[in-house]
Amino acid sequence: MPITVFIRYRIDPFKRELFELYAQRWLSIIPRCGGDLLGYFMPHEGTNDIAYGLISFDSLAAYEQYRATLRGDAEGRANFALAEEHKLILGEERTFLRNIVAAR
């Protein structure tokens, strides 16, 4: 069953530009590691400390394989280190969603 991981980030509003750099780096890392990146979304108007990322996978097993691959990826580890070093992310929630499709 295909799944989409919906990631809700609570970010430091004074470090939005740095978070955007962090998100841009994932644009090449995630697909290389096996995820189908639907996008990262930054605050524009209104709330200034919430950002989102959406990544799809063929199955929960494919997600687990992606996580293992990501842990071994040098650029992925460096990006995680960037976020940790600068304390960009104050909180993170992951929700696993399935798409509802019309019956055939």
mmCIF file of N, CA and C in Angstrom, residues 13 17-18 20 34-35 41 51 57 59 61 64 69-70 72-73 75-77 79 84 90 92 96-97 99 101-102 104:
data_model
loop_
_atom_site.group_PDB
_atom_site.id
_atom_site.type_symbol
_atom_site.label_atom_id
_atom_site.label_comp_id
_atom_site.label_asym_id
_atom_site.label_seq_id
_atom_site.Cartn_x
_atom_site.Cartn_y
_atom_site.Cartn_z
ATOM 1 N N PRO A 13 11.573 30.865 13.813
ATOM 2 C CA PRO A 13 11.175 31.841 12.793
ATOM 3 C C PRO A 13 12.298 32.799 12.404
ATOM 4 N N GLU A 17 15.465 31.303 6.651
ATOM 5 C CA GLU A 17 16.316 31.223 5.458
ATOM 6 C C GLU A 17 17.255 30.019 5.542
ATOM 7 N N LEU A 18 17.765 29.746 6.724
ATOM 8 C CA LEU A 18 18.629 28.588 6.900
ATOM 9 C C LEU A 18 17.831 27.289 6.770
ATOM 10 N N GLU A 20 15.266 26.976 4.869
ATOM 11 C CA GLU A 20 15.018 26.832 3.428
ATOM 12 C C GLU A 20 16.214 26.170 2.745
ATOM 13 N N GLY A 34 15.610 7.051 -2.308
ATOM 14 C CA GLY A 34 14.444 6.203 -2.534
ATOM 15 C C GLY A 34 13.091 6.813 -2.241
ATOM 16 N N GLY A 35 13.032 8.080 -1.847
ATOM 17 C CA GLY A 35 11.745 8.711 -1.575
ATOM 18 C C GLY A 35 11.239 9.475 -2.779
ATOM 19 N N PHE A 41 7.396 22.893 2.033
ATOM 20 C CA PHE A 41 6.567 24.081 2.013
ATOM 21 C C PHE A 41 6.941 24.972 3.191
ATOM 22 N N ALA A 51 6.555 24.665 8.935
ATOM 23 C CA ALA A 51 6.901 24.253 7.572
ATOM 24 C C ALA A 51 6.483 22.792 7.414
ATOM 25 N N PHE A 57 6.044 6.880 -0.636
ATOM 26 C CA PHE A 57 6.748 5.600 -0.770
ATOM 27 C C PHE A 57 5.753 4.548 -1.228
ATOM 28 N N SER A 59 5.459 1.635 -0.039
ATOM 29 C CA SER A 59 4.980 0.864 1.108
ATOM 30 C C SER A 59 5.726 1.323 2.363
ATOM 31 N N ALA A 61 7.470 -0.689 4.119
ATOM 32 C CA ALA A 61 8.781 -1.352 3.984
ATOM 33 C C ALA A 61 9.732 -0.502 3.144
ATOM 34 N N GLU A 64 11.037 2.215 5.323
ATOM 35 C CA GLU A 64 12.084 1.723 6.225
ATOM 36 C C GLU A 64 13.405 1.555 5.485
ATOM 37 N N THR A 69 18.906 3.705 4.056
ATOM 38 C CA THR A 69 19.771 4.290 3.023
ATOM 39 C C THR A 69 20.177 5.705 3.407
ATOM 40 N N LEU A 70 19.244 6.464 3.926
ATOM 41 C CA LEU A 70 19.496 7.845 4.322
ATOM 42 C C LEU A 70 20.553 7.923 5.423
ATOM 43 N N GLY A 72 23.025 6.091 5.785
ATOM 44 C CA GLY A 72 24.333 5.846 5.189
ATOM 45 C C GLY A 72 24.766 6.900 4.186
ATOM 46 N N ASP A 73 23.933 7.883 3.932
ATOM 47 C CA ASP A 73 24.218 8.896 2.924
ATOM 48 C C ASP A 73 24.977 10.063 3.554
ATOM 49 N N GLU A 75 25.694 13.115 2.436
ATOM 50 C CA GLU A 75 25.015 14.411 2.325
ATOM 51 C C GLU A 75 23.813 14.489 3.267
ATOM 52 N N GLY A 76 23.112 13.384 3.412
ATOM 53 C CA GLY A 76 21.983 13.346 4.336
ATOM 54 C C GLY A 76 22.436 13.569 5.776
ATOM 55 N N ARG A 77 23.502 12.888 6.169
ATOM 56 C CA ARG A 77 24.035 13.068 7.527
ATOM 57 C C ARG A 77 24.494 14.508 7.737
ATOM 58 N N ASN A 79 23.317 17.155 6.281
ATOM 59 C CA ASN A 79 22.149 18.024 6.380
ATOM 60 C C ASN A 79 21.499 17.930 7.753
ATOM 61 N N GLU A 84 20.897 20.377 13.307
ATOM 62 C CA GLU A 84 21.198 20.233 14.728
ATOM 63 C C GLU A 84 22.134 21.343 15.213
ATOM 64 N N LEU A 90 12.594 23.127 15.965
ATOM 65 C CA LEU A 90 12.228 23.111 17.374
ATOM 66 C C LEU A 90 11.354 21.912 17.715
ATOM 67 N N GLU A 92 9.180 18.333 15.532
ATOM 68 C CA GLU A 92 8.873 17.644 14.272
ATOM 69 C C GLU A 92 7.848 16.559 14.548
ATOM 70 N N PHE A 96 1.716 9.340 8.921
ATOM 71 C CA PHE A 96 1.733 8.441 7.768
ATOM 72 C C PHE A 96 0.321 8.366 7.201
ATOM 73 N N LEU A 97 0.197 8.772 5.946
ATOM 74 C CA LEU A 97 -1.115 8.868 5.300
ATOM 75 C C LEU A 97 -1.227 7.883 4.148
ATOM 76 N N ASN A 99 -3.556 7.320 0.525
ATOM 77 C CA ASN A 99 -4.431 8.017 -0.402
ATOM 78 C C ASN A 99 -5.726 7.216 -0.587
ATOM 79 N N VAL A 101 -8.540 6.289 -3.012
ATOM 80 C CA VAL A 101 -8.789 6.293 -4.461
ATOM 81 C C VAL A 101 -10.190 5.781 -4.729
ATOM 82 N N ALA A 102 -10.774 6.269 -5.808
ATOM 83 C CA ALA A 102 -12.123 5.847 -6.188
ATOM 84 C C ALA A 102 -12.118 4.364 -6.558
ATOM 85 N N ARG A 104 -13.009 1.131 -8.630
ATOM 86 C CA ARG A 104 -13.116 0.955 -10.085
ATOM 87 C C ARG A 104 -14.186 -0.024 -10.440
#
